[in-house]
XYZ file of C-alpha atoms in Angstrom:
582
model
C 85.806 -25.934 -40.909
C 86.991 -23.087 -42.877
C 83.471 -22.318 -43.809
C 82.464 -21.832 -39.937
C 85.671 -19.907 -39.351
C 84.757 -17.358 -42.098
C 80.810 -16.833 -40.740
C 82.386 -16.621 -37.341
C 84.829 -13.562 -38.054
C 82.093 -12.011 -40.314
C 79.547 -12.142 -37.184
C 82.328 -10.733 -34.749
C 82.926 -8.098 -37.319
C 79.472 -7.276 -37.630
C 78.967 -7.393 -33.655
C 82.168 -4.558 -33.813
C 80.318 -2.535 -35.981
C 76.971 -2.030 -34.684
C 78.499 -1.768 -31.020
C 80.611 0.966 -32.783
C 77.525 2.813 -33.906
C 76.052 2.269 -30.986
C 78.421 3.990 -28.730
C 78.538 7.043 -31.506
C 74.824 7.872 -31.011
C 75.358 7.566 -27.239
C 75.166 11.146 -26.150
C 78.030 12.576 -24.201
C 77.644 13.592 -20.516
C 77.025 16.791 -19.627
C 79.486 17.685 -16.555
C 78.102 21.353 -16.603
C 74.613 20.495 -16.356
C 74.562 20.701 -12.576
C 76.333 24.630 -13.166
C 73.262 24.950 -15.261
C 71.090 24.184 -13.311
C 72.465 26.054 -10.382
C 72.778 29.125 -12.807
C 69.781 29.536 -13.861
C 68.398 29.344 -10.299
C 70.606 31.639 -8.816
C 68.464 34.233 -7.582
C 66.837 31.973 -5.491
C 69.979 30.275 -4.139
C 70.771 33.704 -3.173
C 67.996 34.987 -1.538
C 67.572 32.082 0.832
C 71.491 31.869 1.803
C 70.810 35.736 2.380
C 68.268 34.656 4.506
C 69.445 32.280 6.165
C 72.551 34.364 6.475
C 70.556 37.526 8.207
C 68.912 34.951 10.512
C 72.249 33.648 11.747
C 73.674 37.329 12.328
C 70.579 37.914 14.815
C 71.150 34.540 16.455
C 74.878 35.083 16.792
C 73.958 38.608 18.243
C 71.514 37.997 20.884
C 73.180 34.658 21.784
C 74.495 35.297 25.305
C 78.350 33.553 25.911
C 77.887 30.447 28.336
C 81.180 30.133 30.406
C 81.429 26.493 32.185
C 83.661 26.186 35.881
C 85.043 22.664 36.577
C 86.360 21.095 40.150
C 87.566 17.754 40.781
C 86.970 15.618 43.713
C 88.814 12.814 44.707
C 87.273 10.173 47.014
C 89.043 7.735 48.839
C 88.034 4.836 51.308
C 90.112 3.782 54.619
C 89.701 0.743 56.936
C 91.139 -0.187 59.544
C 94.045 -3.172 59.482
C 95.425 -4.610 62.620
C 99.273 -3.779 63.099
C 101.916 -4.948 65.301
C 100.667 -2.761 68.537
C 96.951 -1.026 67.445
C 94.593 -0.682 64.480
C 95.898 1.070 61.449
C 93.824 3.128 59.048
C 94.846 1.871 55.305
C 93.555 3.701 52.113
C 91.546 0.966 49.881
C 90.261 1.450 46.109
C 87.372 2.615 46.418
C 83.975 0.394 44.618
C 81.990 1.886 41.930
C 79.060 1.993 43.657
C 80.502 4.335 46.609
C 81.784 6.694 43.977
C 78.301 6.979 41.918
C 76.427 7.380 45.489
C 79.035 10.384 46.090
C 77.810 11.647 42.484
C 73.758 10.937 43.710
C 74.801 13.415 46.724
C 76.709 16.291 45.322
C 73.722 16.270 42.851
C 70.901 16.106 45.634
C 68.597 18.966 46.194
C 69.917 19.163 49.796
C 73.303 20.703 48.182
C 72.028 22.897 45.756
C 69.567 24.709 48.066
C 72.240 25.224 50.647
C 74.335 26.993 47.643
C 71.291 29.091 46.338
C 70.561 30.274 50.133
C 74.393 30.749 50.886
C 74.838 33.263 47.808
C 71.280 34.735 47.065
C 70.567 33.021 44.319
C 66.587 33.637 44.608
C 67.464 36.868 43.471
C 69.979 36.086 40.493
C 68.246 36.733 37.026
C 70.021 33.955 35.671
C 68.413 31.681 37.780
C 64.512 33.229 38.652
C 64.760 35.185 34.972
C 64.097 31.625 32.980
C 61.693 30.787 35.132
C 59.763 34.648 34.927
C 56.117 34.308 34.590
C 54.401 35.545 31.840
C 51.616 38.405 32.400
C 48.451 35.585 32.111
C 50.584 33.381 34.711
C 50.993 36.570 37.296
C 47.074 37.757 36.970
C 46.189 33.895 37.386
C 48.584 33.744 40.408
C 47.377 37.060 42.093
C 43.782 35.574 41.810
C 44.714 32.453 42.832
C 46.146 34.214 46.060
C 42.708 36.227 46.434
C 40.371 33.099 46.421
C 42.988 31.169 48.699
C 41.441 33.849 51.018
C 38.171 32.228 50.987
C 37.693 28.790 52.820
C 35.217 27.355 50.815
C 37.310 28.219 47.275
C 40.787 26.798 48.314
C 40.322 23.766 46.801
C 40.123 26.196 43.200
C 43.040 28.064 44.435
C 45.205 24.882 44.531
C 44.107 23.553 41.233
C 45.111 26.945 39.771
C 48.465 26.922 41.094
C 48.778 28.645 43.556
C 47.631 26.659 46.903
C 49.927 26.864 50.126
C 52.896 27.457 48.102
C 54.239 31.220 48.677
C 55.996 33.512 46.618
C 59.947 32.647 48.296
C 58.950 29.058 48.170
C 57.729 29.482 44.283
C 61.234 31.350 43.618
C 63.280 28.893 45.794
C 61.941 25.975 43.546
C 62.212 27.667 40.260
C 65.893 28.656 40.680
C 66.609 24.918 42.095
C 64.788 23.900 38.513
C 67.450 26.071 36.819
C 70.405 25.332 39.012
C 70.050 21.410 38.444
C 69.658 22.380 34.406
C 73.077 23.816 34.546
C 74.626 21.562 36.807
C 76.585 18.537 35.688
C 78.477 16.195 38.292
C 80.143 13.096 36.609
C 82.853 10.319 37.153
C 85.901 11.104 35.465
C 86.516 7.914 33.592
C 87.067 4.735 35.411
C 89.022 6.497 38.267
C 87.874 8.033 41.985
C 87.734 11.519 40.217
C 84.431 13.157 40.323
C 84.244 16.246 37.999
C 81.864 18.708 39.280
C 81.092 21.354 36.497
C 78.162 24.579 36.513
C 77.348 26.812 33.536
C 76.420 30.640 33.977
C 76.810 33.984 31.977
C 79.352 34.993 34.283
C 82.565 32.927 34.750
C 83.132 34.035 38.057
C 79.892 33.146 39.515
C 80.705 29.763 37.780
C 83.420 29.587 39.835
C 82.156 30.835 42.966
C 79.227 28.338 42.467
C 81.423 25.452 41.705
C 83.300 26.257 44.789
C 80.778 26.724 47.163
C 79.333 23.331 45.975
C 82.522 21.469 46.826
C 82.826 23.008 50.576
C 78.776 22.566 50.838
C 79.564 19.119 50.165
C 82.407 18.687 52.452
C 80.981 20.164 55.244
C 78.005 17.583 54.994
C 80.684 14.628 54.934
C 81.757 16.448 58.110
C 78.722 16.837 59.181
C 77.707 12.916 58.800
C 81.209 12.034 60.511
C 80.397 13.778 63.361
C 77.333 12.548 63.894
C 78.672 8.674 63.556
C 80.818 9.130 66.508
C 79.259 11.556 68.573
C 78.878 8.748 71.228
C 81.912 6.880 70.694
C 85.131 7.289 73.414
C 87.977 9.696 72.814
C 90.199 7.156 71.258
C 87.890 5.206 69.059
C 86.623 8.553 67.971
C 89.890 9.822 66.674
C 90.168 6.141 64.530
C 86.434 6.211 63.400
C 86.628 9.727 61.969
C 89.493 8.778 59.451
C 87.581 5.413 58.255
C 84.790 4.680 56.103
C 84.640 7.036 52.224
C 86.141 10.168 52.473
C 86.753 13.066 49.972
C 88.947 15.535 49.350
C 89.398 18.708 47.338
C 92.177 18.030 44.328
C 91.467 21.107 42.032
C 88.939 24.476 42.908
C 87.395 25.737 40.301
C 88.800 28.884 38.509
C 87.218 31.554 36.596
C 87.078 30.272 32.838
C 88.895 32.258 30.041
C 87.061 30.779 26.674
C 83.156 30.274 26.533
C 81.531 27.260 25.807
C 80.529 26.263 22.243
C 81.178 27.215 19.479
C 82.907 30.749 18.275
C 80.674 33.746 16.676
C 82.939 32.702 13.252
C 81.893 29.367 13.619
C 78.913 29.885 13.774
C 77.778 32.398 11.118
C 80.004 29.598 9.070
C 77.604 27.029 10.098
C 74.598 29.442 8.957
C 75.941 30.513 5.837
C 76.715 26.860 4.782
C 73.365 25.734 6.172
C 71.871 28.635 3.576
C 73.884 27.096 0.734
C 72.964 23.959 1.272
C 68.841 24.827 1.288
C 69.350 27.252 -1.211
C 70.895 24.174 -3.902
C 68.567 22.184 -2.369
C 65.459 24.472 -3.098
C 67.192 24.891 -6.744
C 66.947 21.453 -7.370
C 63.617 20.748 -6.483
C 62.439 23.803 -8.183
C 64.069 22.532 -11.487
C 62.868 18.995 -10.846
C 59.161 20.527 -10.938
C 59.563 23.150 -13.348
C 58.567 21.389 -16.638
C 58.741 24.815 -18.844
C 60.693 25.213 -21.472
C 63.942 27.673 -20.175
C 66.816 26.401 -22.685
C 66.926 25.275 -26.479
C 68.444 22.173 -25.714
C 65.024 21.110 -24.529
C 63.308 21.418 -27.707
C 66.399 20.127 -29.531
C 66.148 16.718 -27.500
C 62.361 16.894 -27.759
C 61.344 17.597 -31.762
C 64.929 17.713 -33.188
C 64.523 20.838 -34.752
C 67.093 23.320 -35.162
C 67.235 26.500 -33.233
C 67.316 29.872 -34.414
C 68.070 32.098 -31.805
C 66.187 34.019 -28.864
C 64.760 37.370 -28.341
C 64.876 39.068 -25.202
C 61.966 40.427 -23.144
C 61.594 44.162 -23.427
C 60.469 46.853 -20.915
C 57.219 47.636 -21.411
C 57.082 50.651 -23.637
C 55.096 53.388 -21.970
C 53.114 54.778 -24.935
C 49.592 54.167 -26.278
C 48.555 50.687 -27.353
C 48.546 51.351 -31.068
C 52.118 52.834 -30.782
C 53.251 49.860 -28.553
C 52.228 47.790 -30.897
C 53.882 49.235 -34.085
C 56.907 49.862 -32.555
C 57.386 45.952 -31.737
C 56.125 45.104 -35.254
C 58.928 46.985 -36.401
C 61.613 46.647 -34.156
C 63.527 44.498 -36.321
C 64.083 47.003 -39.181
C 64.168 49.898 -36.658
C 66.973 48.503 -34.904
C 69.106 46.212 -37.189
C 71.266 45.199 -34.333
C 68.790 44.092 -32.370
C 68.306 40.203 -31.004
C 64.993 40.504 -32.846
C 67.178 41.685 -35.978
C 69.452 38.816 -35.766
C 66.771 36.090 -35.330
C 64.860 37.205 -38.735
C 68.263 36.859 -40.526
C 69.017 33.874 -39.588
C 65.343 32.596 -40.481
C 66.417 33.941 -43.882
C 69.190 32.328 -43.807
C 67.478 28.876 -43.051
C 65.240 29.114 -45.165
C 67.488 29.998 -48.442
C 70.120 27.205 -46.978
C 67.394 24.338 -47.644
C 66.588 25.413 -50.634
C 62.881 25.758 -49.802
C 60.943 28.286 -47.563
C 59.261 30.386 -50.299
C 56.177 30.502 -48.247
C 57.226 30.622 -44.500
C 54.659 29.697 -41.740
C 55.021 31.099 -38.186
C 53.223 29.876 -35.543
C 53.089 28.844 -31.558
C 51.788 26.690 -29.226
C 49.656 28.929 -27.491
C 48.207 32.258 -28.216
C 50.384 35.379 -27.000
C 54.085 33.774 -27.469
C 54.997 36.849 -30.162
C 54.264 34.531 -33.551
C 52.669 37.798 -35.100
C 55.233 39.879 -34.003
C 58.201 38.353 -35.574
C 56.119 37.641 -38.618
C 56.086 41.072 -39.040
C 59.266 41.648 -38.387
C 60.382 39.373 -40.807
C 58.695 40.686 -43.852
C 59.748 43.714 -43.098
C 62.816 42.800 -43.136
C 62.775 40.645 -46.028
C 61.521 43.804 -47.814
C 65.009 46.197 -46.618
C 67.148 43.269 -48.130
C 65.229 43.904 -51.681
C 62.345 41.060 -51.862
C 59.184 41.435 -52.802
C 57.442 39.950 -49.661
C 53.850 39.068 -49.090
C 52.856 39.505 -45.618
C 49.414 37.200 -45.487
C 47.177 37.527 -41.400
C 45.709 33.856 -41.306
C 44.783 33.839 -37.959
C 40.719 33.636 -37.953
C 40.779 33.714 -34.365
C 43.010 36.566 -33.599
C 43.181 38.690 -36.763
C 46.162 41.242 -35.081
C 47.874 41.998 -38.038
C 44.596 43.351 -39.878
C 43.424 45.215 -36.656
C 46.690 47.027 -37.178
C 47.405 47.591 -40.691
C 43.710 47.588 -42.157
C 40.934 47.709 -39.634
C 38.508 48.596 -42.206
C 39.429 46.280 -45.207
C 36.543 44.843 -46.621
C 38.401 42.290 -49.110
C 41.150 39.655 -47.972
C 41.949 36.019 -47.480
C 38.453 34.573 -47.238
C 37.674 36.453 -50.691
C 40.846 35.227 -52.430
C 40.020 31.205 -50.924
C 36.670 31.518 -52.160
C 37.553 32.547 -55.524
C 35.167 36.057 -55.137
C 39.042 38.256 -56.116
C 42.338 38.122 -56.483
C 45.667 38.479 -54.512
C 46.468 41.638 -56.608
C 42.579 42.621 -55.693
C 42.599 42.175 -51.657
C 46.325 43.008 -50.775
C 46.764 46.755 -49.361
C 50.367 48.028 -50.131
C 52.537 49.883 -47.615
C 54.047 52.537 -49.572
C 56.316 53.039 -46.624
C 57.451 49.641 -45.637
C 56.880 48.343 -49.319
C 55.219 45.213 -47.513
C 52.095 43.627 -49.208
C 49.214 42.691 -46.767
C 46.713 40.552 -47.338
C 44.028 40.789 -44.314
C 41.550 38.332 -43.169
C 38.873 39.592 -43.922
C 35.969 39.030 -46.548
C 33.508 36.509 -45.232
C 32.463 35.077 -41.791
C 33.934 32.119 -40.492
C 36.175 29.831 -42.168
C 35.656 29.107 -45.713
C 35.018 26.005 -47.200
C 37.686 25.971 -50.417
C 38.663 23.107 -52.007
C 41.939 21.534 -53.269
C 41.814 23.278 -56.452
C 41.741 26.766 -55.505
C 44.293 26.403 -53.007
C 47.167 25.340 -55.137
C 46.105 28.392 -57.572
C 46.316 30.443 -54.715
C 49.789 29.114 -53.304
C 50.826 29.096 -57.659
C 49.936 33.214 -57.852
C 52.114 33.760 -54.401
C 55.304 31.694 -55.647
C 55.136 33.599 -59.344
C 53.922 37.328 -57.769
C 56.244 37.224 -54.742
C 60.078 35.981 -53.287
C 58.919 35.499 -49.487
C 55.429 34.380 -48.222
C 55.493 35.108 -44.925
C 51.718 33.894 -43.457
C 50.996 34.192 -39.031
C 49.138 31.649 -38.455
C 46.983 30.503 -35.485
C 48.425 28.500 -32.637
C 48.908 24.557 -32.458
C 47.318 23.616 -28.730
C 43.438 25.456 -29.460
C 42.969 25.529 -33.367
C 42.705 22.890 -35.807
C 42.981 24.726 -38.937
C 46.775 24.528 -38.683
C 46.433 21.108 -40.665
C 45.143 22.675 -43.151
C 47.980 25.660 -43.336
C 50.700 22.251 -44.101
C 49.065 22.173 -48.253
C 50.599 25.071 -48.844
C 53.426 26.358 -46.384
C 56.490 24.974 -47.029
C 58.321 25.529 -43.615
C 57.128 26.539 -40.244
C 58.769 28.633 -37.523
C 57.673 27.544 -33.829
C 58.016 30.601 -31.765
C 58.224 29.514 -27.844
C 57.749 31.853 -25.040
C 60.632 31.138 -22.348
C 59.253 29.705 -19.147
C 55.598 29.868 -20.049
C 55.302 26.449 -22.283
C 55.599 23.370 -20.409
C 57.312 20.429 -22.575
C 54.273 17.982 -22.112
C 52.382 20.491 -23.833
C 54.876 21.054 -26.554
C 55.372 17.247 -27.693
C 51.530 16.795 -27.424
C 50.560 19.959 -29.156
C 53.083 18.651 -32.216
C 52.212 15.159 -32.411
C 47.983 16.155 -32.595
C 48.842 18.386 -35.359
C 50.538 15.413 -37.137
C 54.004 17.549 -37.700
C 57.516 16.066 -38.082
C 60.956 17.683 -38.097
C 61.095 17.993 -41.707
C 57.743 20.376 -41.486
C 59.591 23.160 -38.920
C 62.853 25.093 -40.573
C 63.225 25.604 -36.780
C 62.486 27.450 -33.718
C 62.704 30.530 -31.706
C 62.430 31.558 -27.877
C 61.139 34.660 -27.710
C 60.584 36.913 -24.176
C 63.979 35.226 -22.838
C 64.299 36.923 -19.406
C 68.126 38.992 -20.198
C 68.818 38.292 -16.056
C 67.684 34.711 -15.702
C 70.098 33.673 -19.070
C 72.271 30.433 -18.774
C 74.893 31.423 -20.562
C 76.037 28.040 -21.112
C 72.503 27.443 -23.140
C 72.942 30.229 -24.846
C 76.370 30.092 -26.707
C 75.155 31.797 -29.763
C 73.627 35.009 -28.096
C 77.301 34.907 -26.040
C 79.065 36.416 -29.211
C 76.681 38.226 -30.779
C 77.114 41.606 -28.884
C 80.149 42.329 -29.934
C 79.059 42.810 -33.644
C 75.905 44.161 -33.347
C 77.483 47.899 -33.311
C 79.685 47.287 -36.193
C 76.798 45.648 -38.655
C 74.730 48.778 -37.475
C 77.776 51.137 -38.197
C 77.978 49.531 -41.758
C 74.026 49.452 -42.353
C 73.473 50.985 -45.731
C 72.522 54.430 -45.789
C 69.639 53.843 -48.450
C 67.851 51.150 -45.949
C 68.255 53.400 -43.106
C 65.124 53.439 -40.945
C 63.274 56.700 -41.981
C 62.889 55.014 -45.462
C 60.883 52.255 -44.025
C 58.605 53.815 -41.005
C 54.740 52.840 -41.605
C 52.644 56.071 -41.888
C 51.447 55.695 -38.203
C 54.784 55.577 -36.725
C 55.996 58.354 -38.859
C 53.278 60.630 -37.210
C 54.370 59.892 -34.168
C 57.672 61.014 -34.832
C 56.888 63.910 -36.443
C 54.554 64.792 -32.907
C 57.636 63.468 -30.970
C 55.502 60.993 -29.064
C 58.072 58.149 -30.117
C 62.309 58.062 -29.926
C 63.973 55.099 -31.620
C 66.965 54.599 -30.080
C 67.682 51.254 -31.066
C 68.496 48.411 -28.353
């Protein structure tokens, strides 16, 4: 018993602890991812509530105020009851069905055309301008009026429109159309109240219409009274006149003060939170479908590799090519409190903090993502801080650092693989920088080398130099990058922001058979400065602050004249090219 007691607590314990560790790797939630998100698509939130903003100003504007009348009816139904002498009229309630046939008439064409002839309506804009026929429909109607002419075409004539109806009758029956839109006749509740409402532009002609309908209406019920007992005797018809459903007038209609619908604030409200609401909308569907890499947190989740920083995009320098280029091969040293500055430090740094990265390999995804640039940028800079650095172009495809540095070398890499010279032989020396390149150049093609001279070659770089630094081809196109993993001892992935798309990243990785422990880290280079989540970025966030104190303190012997390549120096001297740092 004790026995099953014991294993019992030792299994609870042990259930404790791995539900523990479980709930430690759990990652927290992120409450400012939405903010992110948002953020980073801000521009585009903005321009379509700015949009949608400058749409609602021109609908407010040409939106003409609708002003709305009201009367109120009250109909009422007598009978007669016998009394103690003579027949008594007595007011009834009145049945639903007497009350909607009241609503059928005040609502029947009859009324409204005796309104529209009794105030001119035919010739009100508000009620023939609606209805205004477009240029096609006039030329098709004056036709139409020339063939009616001819007996044997009037059948055409009334299939085009026109027929035996006449121009008053065509304007009599398009202002009825619009009258009937903007009347409204209703029961008011469960009562004997009918509510007799018109809309117009103008809240006096809403009240004169509303008005003119009630005593059009009334003189009809006259009208029909009359008419019952025109033939009936002088004393049955003063009883029959006061019996059957009668109405009378309980409120006229008064000019309204307030317009109908909504106010102009309202409304631009409504527009402006309409614009918000597409513009986050549009945000998140744009994120949802953008798969590019925009923040380091995606590569963190994706290859657990460490980040080392991001380097801005630049305005294009306007210069010539082979200027261009020098300058950003150099910008690092040229500008020590640069972004580009801080990110080759802190590869340093990396690499001296694991205790390997002699030989450092730098390399991308895809071709054009600035590999070569901060390659050279980082032996450069390894060279101001005192080491002896070995700057090494194996790229076979895209040989950019030889193009620049040594166009015409004859002697390199392939040479030194295939055993033909050595390093000391095929590197060119910078007397200016003090960096040691070794081209590719020597041969065609890729060389076939085997195991043997490859270590001697990786042996005569660790004893000749303190920092390898070697740009090597991308991951997605080339192959030879498995080869590059004999001898480098830690790679640099350099993204470009927005341009890489994560699918491509993972596969890219996993086909060149690379873990974590191969990469000393990563860097996103041509980060757009405007489009930066500043939540993402919460290294760059204090770094500018320092930047002009490091460069205040920068020692006068590294200063940059002391490390200008011969071709930028000529420049200077012409005063083609002004450094002016970041």
């Amino acid at each position: 018993m004790d026995r099953i007691d014991k294993s019992s607590i030792v299994a609870q314990s042990t259930r404790e602890e791995e539900r523990e560790v479980a709930l430690a790797h759990v990652p927290p939630v992120d409450l400012l991812r939405p903010l992110r998100i948002l953020y980073a698509q801000k521009w585009l939130v903005l321009a379509i509530l700015l949009v949608i903003s400058v749409c609602g100003v021109f609908y407010v504007l040409q939106q003409r105020p609708i002003y709305t009348a009201r009367g109120l009816l009250l109909i009422e139904n007598t009978r007669l009851e016998t009394g103690r002498e003579e027949l008594l009229p007595i007011v009834s309630n009145v049945d639903v069905s007497a009350v909607d046939t009241q609503v059928e008439i005040i609502r029947s064409d009859a009324i409204a055309l005796h309104v529209i002839a009794s105030l001119d309506l035919v010739r009100d804009l508000d009620f023939v301008g609606s209805g205004a026929k477009s240029l096609a429909r006039r030329t098709l109607d004056t036709f139409s009026e020339y063939v009616a002419q001819v007996p044997a075409l009037r059948d055409i004539a009334g299939w085009l429109g026109s027929g035996s109806l006449q121009g008053q009758q065509r304007s009599e029956r398009v202002a009825l159309q619009a009258f009937q839109n903007m009347l409204s006749v209703k029961r008011v509740g469960m009562s004997s109240v009918i509510e007799v409402s018109f809309r117009s532009q103008d809240a006096d002609k809403s009240a004169r219409i509303v008005n003119e309908i009630l005593n059009a209406y009334l003189a009809q019920q006259l009208d029909a009274a009359a008419a019952a007992t025109a033939n009936a005797s002088a004393w049955l018809r003063d009883r029959v006149k006061d019996l059957g459903t009668k109405a009378r007038v309980i409120s006229l209609a008064g000019p309204p003060i307030r317009r109908e619908g909504p106010t102009r604030t309202l409304l631009l409200a409504g527009f402006v939170a309409l614009g918000l609401l597409l513009g986050i909308g549009a945000a998140a569907l744009r994120f949802a479908l953008d798969q590019t890499i925009r923040n380091p947190q995606q590569i963190e989740r994706l290859l657990n590799v460490p980040y080392l920083g991001a380097v801005m995009r630049r305005t294009p320098y306007r210069a010539w090519p082979e200027r261009r280029t020098s300058r950003r091969l150099m910008r690092a040293p040229l500008s020590p409190s640069s972004d580009l500055a801080f990110v080759v430090k802190r590869i340093r740094t990396a690499a001296l903090r694991r205790g390997r990265g002699q030989i450092i390999g730098l390399t991308s995804i895809i071709s054009g993502e600035g590999a070569t640039t901060l390659a050279s940028n980082l032996a450069c800079s390894a060279v101001v801080a005192g080491c002896r650095v070995l700057l090494i172009d194996g790229n076979p495809y895209k040989p950019s650092l030889t193009r620049l540095f040594e166009p015409g070398a004859t002697t390199g890499l392939l040479d030194v693989l295939a055993g033909r010279c050595t390093i000391a032989e095929a590197v060119a020396i910078n007397m200016k920088s003090g960096v040691h390149f070794l081209p590719y150049a020597g041969g065609v093609g890729t060389p076939v080398v085997d195991a043997v001279r490859v270590q001697s070659f990786v042996r005569e770089c660790r004893d000749s130099y303190d920092i390898v630094v070697v740009d090597l081809p991308p991951f997605a196109p080339v192959p030879e990058l498995l080869c590059a993993r004999t001898f480098v001892d830690a790679f640099v992935l350099v993204v470009e922001w927005a341009r890489i798309p994560s699918s491509l990243l993972t596969s890219a990785v996993l086909a060149a058979g690379m873990n974590q422990n191969d990469f000393l880290g990563f860097v996103l280079n041509k980060v757009n400065r405007i489009a930066i989540d500043p939540f993402s970025y919460p290294i760059e966030s204090h770094l500018s602050k320092y930047r002009f104190q490091e460069y205040a303190e920068w020692p006068a012997a590294q200063s940059f004249p002391s490390i200008v390549p011969w071709r930028i120096e000529r420049s200077l001297a012409r005063g083609d090219v002004h450094y002016t740092g970041t």
